[in-house]
Amino acid sequence: MPDSRRRQGSFTDVDRAVTLIVAVSLLGFGLLVGVVHQGFEALSSVRAYVAGEGYWSNAQRDAVYHLMRGALLEEEGRFDQFVDELDVIMGDRQGRLELETDDPDMARVRDGFLRGGNHPEDVDRMATFFQRYRNLSHVDQAIQVWAEGDEAIDELLALGRRIQAVQAAGGGPEELEPLLMELDTLNTELAVLAHAFSAELGEGARWAQRTSFMLLVAAAVLLALLTAGTAWLLVRRVMRSQAALEASEARYRDLFERSPFGIFRSSLDGRLLEANPAFKEMLGYGPEEEVVGLDLAEEVYADPAQREGMVDRRLRDGKVSGTRELRWRRRDGEPFLAVLNGRVLRDGGGEPEGFEVFVEDVTKRRELEEQLRESQKMEALGQLTSGIAHDFNNLLTVIVSSSSLLRYELEELGLDPECEQVDEIRDAASQGAELVQKLLAFSRSVPLELTSVELQTLVQDGERMLRRLLPSAIQVELRLDPEAPPVRADAGAVQQILLNLATNARDAMTGGGRLEIVVEPWPEWPAELGPAPAPGNGPHLVALRVVDTGQGMPPEVVDRVFEPFFTTKPLGEGTGLGLPMVYGLARQQGGTAEVVSTPGQGTEVRILLRAAGLFPEAEMEDRREDGEEGPVAVLLAPTAVTIQETLKRVLEREGLQVQEAADLSSLRRWVTSMPERVSLVVLHAPERWGTRGRVAALREEWEEAGIHVPFLILGGYSVAGEAGASGSEGWSGNDVAVLHGLWTPEELQQRIRSLLAEPG
């Protein structure tokens, strides 16, 4: 029995020992597992806080970046982005403040940490770590740094609002500079706090490591550390490689998306695989609309066979050449010209699998080139017209002058009935002269002669011409205010304006309508004309308003109507020069032009001209003084024989002895050799004798020598000067008279008498 009991007792002791050992082992293992688990939990929590600090720091840096961009570059939306970035930091603050209370609301804690960008699986672990280890020195120091960082964030938010207020008040760089310096200082402080927070957490992490792994064997610790370190390095390397790859892809994607040229990839059979926004816009699609699968041959190429030829050349050459323009069409069917450049895409085996192409829309460029060619044609036509008109003008001058002289002689002989036939010759020549003036105006070889003009009379005179121009379905109504004063204008230019505006109105009223022409005083002085004159002395402006009941124009067209070559008419039906010419003529006359139009309600073009009363009478009237007749000598510089003979006859009727000079040298000799006898120099078409500068230098030479000889200029030098002067502008003194274009013997006689009557 005793043996039996001993064996039983021994078994029990062993059993207890084993049990104790097992229990202790299990307890120790459990404690070890628990310690290791707590250690790993602590480490995981520290890792989560470090990651959270990274989110915090990134949000802070991004917030400062957006605030700086908004302050320096005034980019819209940057302040909102600044506030959004700070919301990440405010989320972390919410979690911290709630955990510091005696009875924290874990829902608010979780919401705050999630707003801070933390991973959902880390949120509970971070809260437990905060509550459990907050009194440890390193953790407590880290929390204090965290609180200081939140205070600095409050200062950053307040500073951002101050910067926004300064910008809203229109503050300049001077007001923003101290704020930006304060922002830089605060940003540096935040960076220091972030570094301190990381340092304290690092110390806490090291403490946790020492505590957790103190119970593990050195080999396990070393192995774990080596494994963890190796894994961390590998993970970090992979993360860096992934980040670099993503950044590279983002750069090239940004280049693809923001390129001003259309870029697309297509399959060999012409199906669109990918396209950038510029290509979509080129075809008339929105940026978000899907175009993948579009059949280029059927839906883009105006001629599908054109793509087949392009594909053959691409596969043969291995590239897409941009030397040829292709006719494409947009989504709405509108055609345009495209130039393609690109390459053939090949698979791993080197076989073609598609195309990568850059596309440029050259339609606008070709239109501008065509407009340039049209402009050059117009310039050449103007030069040709000018040459013909000047020659024709010389012939008409001879006819008019000779007929006038013939009429004088017939009257002296008492042959009055024959005078009527001479008058018919002269009237016909005068009508031809009007045609010449129109040709010269077209070629812009005649500058504007601004005189006192009654717009009412001009409109009435032009009414018959307008009725011939306009179809019978368009009614012409005149409203001419008799109270409107005369204006300072060129009659021919005003008639050209009326003609252009009537032509535009006709094109706008294809189905008929009403054209109203109004002349009335205008009370408002446009800013475009400079400072307004002092009140009083009647109206300062007179309006010539041309109003039609046509289709009207939208605002975006009205804004561009005065641009040269801008037209809404189909190709070949308009040059885009009509309204720009109207505006230019109005400005040359010291006025301006305005357009008011509403789609479906018609258009009003308003020409505002200065009243003649604003200018001294001497500027508006030619000098027309009668002088005493007497036998004086005159030197003539002749051109064509017919003009020469006509001039000689008129001059001789004035009692002048005519001497002829062959050139400027001969002219100089005549005047310097007998200055007391030369009373007048007549130059016809003076540009044929020398430049304006040479003639002016000759006059200055005579003035310095005390020789004062009046000049009568008949045409030339773009009538008066290279700068486009009118009358005798550009010549000093009152001893110069200029006759433009066609002149009559009466006008010539009056100018001669006026010059000879001027005191020398």
PDB file of N, CA, C and O in Angstrom, residues 463-495:
ATOM      1  N   GLU A 463     -29.510 109.645-102.409  1.00  0.00           N
ATOM      2  CA  GLU A 463     -30.693 108.782-102.317  1.00  0.00           C
ATOM      3  C   GLU A 463     -30.971 108.066-103.637  1.00  0.00           C
ATOM      4  O   GLU A 463     -31.292 106.876-103.662  1.00  0.00           O
ATOM      5  N   ARG A 464     -30.825 108.785-104.749  1.00  0.00           N
ATOM      6  CA  ARG A 464     -31.104 108.163-106.049  1.00  0.00           C
ATOM      7  C   ARG A 464     -30.142 107.016-106.326  1.00  0.00           C
ATOM      8  O   ARG A 464     -30.532 105.955-106.804  1.00  0.00           O
ATOM      9  N   MET A 465     -28.871 107.219-105.970  1.00  0.00           N
ATOM     10  CA  MET A 465     -27.899 106.143-106.163  1.00  0.00           C
ATOM     11  C   MET A 465     -28.261 104.937-105.310  1.00  0.00           C
ATOM     12  O   MET A 465     -28.176 103.784-105.756  1.00  0.00           O
ATOM     13  N   LEU A 466     -28.688 105.171-104.059  1.00  0.00           N
ATOM     14  CA  LEU A 466     -29.031 104.059-103.170  1.00  0.00           C
ATOM     15  C   LEU A 466     -30.246 103.303-103.679  1.00  0.00           C
ATOM     16  O   LEU A 466     -30.312 102.075-103.580  1.00  0.00           O
ATOM     17  N   ARG A 467     -31.199 104.006-104.215  1.00  0.00           N
ATOM     18  CA  ARG A 467     -32.397 103.318-104.721  1.00  0.00           C
ATOM     19  C   ARG A 467     -32.057 102.438-105.921  1.00  0.00           C
ATOM     20  O   ARG A 467     -32.685 101.408-106.151  1.00  0.00           O
ATOM     21  N   ARG A 468     -31.053 102.864-106.723  1.00  0.00           N
ATOM     22  CA  ARG A 468     -30.620 101.999-107.826  1.00  0.00           C
ATOM     23  C   ARG A 468     -29.866 100.789-107.282  1.00  0.00           C
ATOM     24  O   ARG A 468     -29.936  99.698-107.846  1.00  0.00           O
ATOM     25  N   LEU A 469     -29.142 100.977-106.182  1.00  0.00           N
ATOM     26  CA  LEU A 469     -28.353  99.882-105.615  1.00  0.00           C
ATOM     27  C   LEU A 469     -29.230  98.837-104.937  1.00  0.00           C
ATOM     28  O   LEU A 469     -28.977  97.635-105.041  1.00  0.00           O
ATOM     29  N   LEU A 470     -30.277  99.294-104.235  1.00  0.00           N
ATOM     30  CA  LEU A 470     -31.087  98.391-103.418  1.00  0.00           C
ATOM     31  C   LEU A 470     -32.244  97.818-104.235  1.00  0.00           C
ATOM     32  O   LEU A 470     -32.801  98.497-105.103  1.00  0.00           O
ATOM     33  N   PRO A 471     -32.652  96.583-103.962  1.00  0.00           N
ATOM     34  CA  PRO A 471     -33.809  95.998-104.659  1.00  0.00           C
ATOM     35  C   PRO A 471     -35.094  96.699-104.244  1.00  0.00           C
ATOM     36  O   PRO A 471     -35.171  97.358-103.200  1.00  0.00           O
ATOM     37  N   SER A 472     -36.117  96.531-105.059  1.00  0.00           N
ATOM     38  CA  SER A 472     -37.390  97.214-104.797  1.00  0.00           C
ATOM     39  C   SER A 472     -38.047  96.737-103.516  1.00  0.00           C
ATOM     40  O   SER A 472     -38.897  97.435-102.946  1.00  0.00           O
ATOM     41  N   ALA A 473     -37.690  95.544-103.031  1.00  0.00           N
ATOM     42  CA  ALA A 473     -38.293  95.017-101.805  1.00  0.00           C
ATOM     43  C   ALA A 473     -37.793  95.748-100.563  1.00  0.00           C
ATOM     44  O   ALA A 473     -38.328  95.539 -99.472  1.00  0.00           O
ATOM     45  N   ILE A 474     -36.784  96.584-100.704  1.00  0.00           N
ATOM     46  CA  ILE A 474     -36.246  97.335 -99.561  1.00  0.00           C
ATOM     47  C   ILE A 474     -36.683  98.791 -99.697  1.00  0.00           C
ATOM     48  O   ILE A 474     -36.373  99.455-100.685  1.00  0.00           O
ATOM     49  N   GLN A 475     -37.417  99.269 -98.700  1.00  0.00           N
ATOM     50  CA  GLN A 475     -37.872 100.660 -98.691  1.00  0.00           C
ATOM     51  C   GLN A 475     -36.791 101.542 -98.063  1.00  0.00           C
ATOM     52  O   GLN A 475     -36.203 101.188 -97.042  1.00  0.00           O
ATOM     53  N   VAL A 476     -36.567 102.706 -98.672  1.00  0.00           N
ATOM     54  CA  VAL A 476     -35.582 103.664 -98.161  1.00  0.00           C
ATOM     55  C   VAL A 476     -36.330 104.851 -97.585  1.00  0.00           C
ATOM     56  O   VAL A 476     -37.138 105.480 -98.264  1.00  0.00           O
ATOM     57  N   GLU A 477     -36.075 105.138 -96.308  1.00  0.00           N
ATOM     58  CA  GLU A 477     -36.713 106.264 -95.638  1.00  0.00           C
ATOM     59  C   GLU A 477     -35.634 107.201 -95.116  1.00  0.00           C
ATOM     60  O   GLU A 477     -34.647 106.752 -94.521  1.00  0.00           O
ATOM     61  N   LEU A 478     -35.846 108.514 -95.318  1.00  0.00           N
ATOM     62  CA  LEU A 478     -34.903 109.528 -94.850  1.00  0.00           C
ATOM     63  C   LEU A 478     -35.541 110.329 -93.731  1.00  0.00           C
ATOM     64  O   LEU A 478     -36.705 110.738 -93.827  1.00  0.00           O
ATOM     65  N   ARG A 479     -34.783 110.525 -92.668  1.00  0.00           N
ATOM     66  CA  ARG A 479     -35.199 111.422 -91.581  1.00  0.00           C
ATOM     67  C   ARG A 479     -34.054 112.392 -91.342  1.00  0.00           C
ATOM     68  O   ARG A 479     -33.064 112.061 -90.693  1.00  0.00           O
ATOM     69  N   LEU A 480     -34.192 113.603 -91.916  1.00  0.00           N
ATOM     70  CA  LEU A 480     -33.108 114.577 -91.905  1.00  0.00           C
ATOM     71  C   LEU A 480     -33.519 115.760 -91.046  1.00  0.00           C
ATOM     72  O   LEU A 480     -34.418 116.525 -91.407  1.00  0.00           O
ATOM     73  N   ASP A 481     -32.879 115.905 -89.911  1.00  0.00           N
ATOM     74  CA  ASP A 481     -33.194 116.990 -88.986  1.00  0.00           C
ATOM     75  C   ASP A 481     -32.577 118.286 -89.508  1.00  0.00           C
ATOM     76  O   ASP A 481     -31.352 118.403 -89.615  1.00  0.00           O
ATOM     77  N   PRO A 482     -33.406 119.296 -89.823  1.00  0.00           N
ATOM     78  CA  PRO A 482     -32.838 120.550 -90.343  1.00  0.00           C
ATOM     79  C   PRO A 482     -32.018 121.298 -89.291  1.00  0.00           C
ATOM     80  O   PRO A 482     -31.235 122.185 -89.637  1.00  0.00           O
ATOM     81  N   GLU A 483     -32.165 120.939 -88.020  1.00  0.00           N
ATOM     82  CA  GLU A 483     -31.404 121.609 -86.965  1.00  0.00           C
ATOM     83  C   GLU A 483     -29.978 121.072 -86.846  1.00  0.00           C
ATOM     84  O   GLU A 483     -29.161 121.626 -86.109  1.00  0.00           O
ATOM     85  N   ALA A 484     -29.689 119.963 -87.544  1.00  0.00           N
ATOM     86  CA  ALA A 484     -28.336 119.400 -87.471  1.00  0.00           C
ATOM     87  C   ALA A 484     -27.362 120.349 -88.165  1.00  0.00           C
ATOM     88  O   ALA A 484     -27.550 120.694 -89.341  1.00  0.00           O
ATOM     89  N   PRO A 485     -26.291 120.777 -87.497  1.00  0.00           N
ATOM     90  CA  PRO A 485     -25.355 121.736 -88.101  1.00  0.00           C
ATOM     91  C   PRO A 485     -24.454 121.047 -89.120  1.00  0.00           C
ATOM     92  O   PRO A 485     -24.376 119.817 -89.172  1.00  0.00           O
ATOM     93  N   PRO A 486     -23.755 121.832 -89.951  1.00  0.00           N
ATOM     94  CA  PRO A 486     -22.764 121.228 -90.866  1.00  0.00           C
ATOM     95  C   PRO A 486     -21.662 120.531 -90.071  1.00  0.00           C
ATOM     96  O   PRO A 486     -21.418 120.840 -88.903  1.00  0.00           O
ATOM     97  N   VAL A 487     -21.010 119.590 -90.716  1.00  0.00           N
ATOM     98  CA  VAL A 487     -19.933 118.839 -90.065  1.00  0.00           C
ATOM     99  C   VAL A 487     -18.635 119.065 -90.816  1.00  0.00           C
ATOM    100  O   VAL A 487     -18.624 119.518 -91.959  1.00  0.00           O
ATOM    101  N   ARG A 488     -17.550 118.746 -90.146  1.00  0.00           N
ATOM    102  CA  ARG A 488     -16.217 118.809 -90.770  1.00  0.00           C
ATOM    103  C   ARG A 488     -15.942 117.426 -91.358  1.00  0.00           C
ATOM    104  O   ARG A 488     -15.657 116.472 -90.650  1.00  0.00           O
ATOM    105  N   ALA A 489     -16.051 117.309 -92.673  1.00  0.00           N
ATOM    106  CA  ALA A 489     -15.975 115.989 -93.304  1.00  0.00           C
ATOM    107  C   ALA A 489     -15.540 116.132 -94.747  1.00  0.00           C
ATOM    108  O   ALA A 489     -15.422 117.231 -95.283  1.00  0.00           O
ATOM    109  N   ASP A 490     -15.301 114.984 -95.363  1.00  0.00           N
ATOM    110  CA  ASP A 490     -15.009 114.885 -96.786  1.00  0.00           C
ATOM    111  C   ASP A 490     -16.239 114.310 -97.468  1.00  0.00           C
ATOM    112  O   ASP A 490     -16.693 113.216 -97.130  1.00  0.00           O
ATOM    113  N   ALA A 491     -16.795 115.045 -98.418  1.00  0.00           N
ATOM    114  CA  ALA A 491     -18.046 114.628 -99.044  1.00  0.00           C
ATOM    115  C   ALA A 491     -17.921 113.257 -99.707  1.00  0.00           C
ATOM    116  O   ALA A 491     -18.800 112.404 -99.579  1.00  0.00           O
ATOM    117  N   GLY A 492     -16.818 113.037-100.410  1.00  0.00           N
ATOM    118  CA  GLY A 492     -16.633 111.745-101.065  1.00  0.00           C
ATOM    119  C   GLY A 492     -16.547 110.605-100.065  1.00  0.00           C
ATOM    120  O   GLY A 492     -17.071 109.511-100.291  1.00  0.00           O
ATOM    121  N   ALA A 493     -15.871 110.847 -98.925  1.00  0.00           N
ATOM    122  CA  ALA A 493     -15.764 109.802 -97.906  1.00  0.00           C
ATOM    123  C   ALA A 493     -17.126 109.480 -97.307  1.00  0.00           C
ATOM    124  O   ALA A 493     -17.451 108.320 -97.052  1.00  0.00           O
ATOM    125  N   VAL A 494     -17.950 110.503 -97.086  1.00  0.00           N
ATOM    126  CA  VAL A 494     -19.294 110.265 -96.539  1.00  0.00           C
ATOM    127  C   VAL A 494     -20.124 109.449 -97.522  1.00  0.00           C
ATOM    128  O   VAL A 494     -20.861 108.526 -97.133  1.00  0.00           O
ATOM    129  N   GLN A 495     -20.030 109.774 -98.806  1.00  0.00           N
ATOM    130  CA  GLN A 495     -20.768 108.992 -99.805  1.00  0.00           C
ATOM    131  C   GLN A 495     -20.277 107.549 -99.849  1.00  0.00           C
ATOM    132  O   GLN A 495     -21.065 106.612-100.005  1.00  0.00           O
TER     133      GLN A 495
END
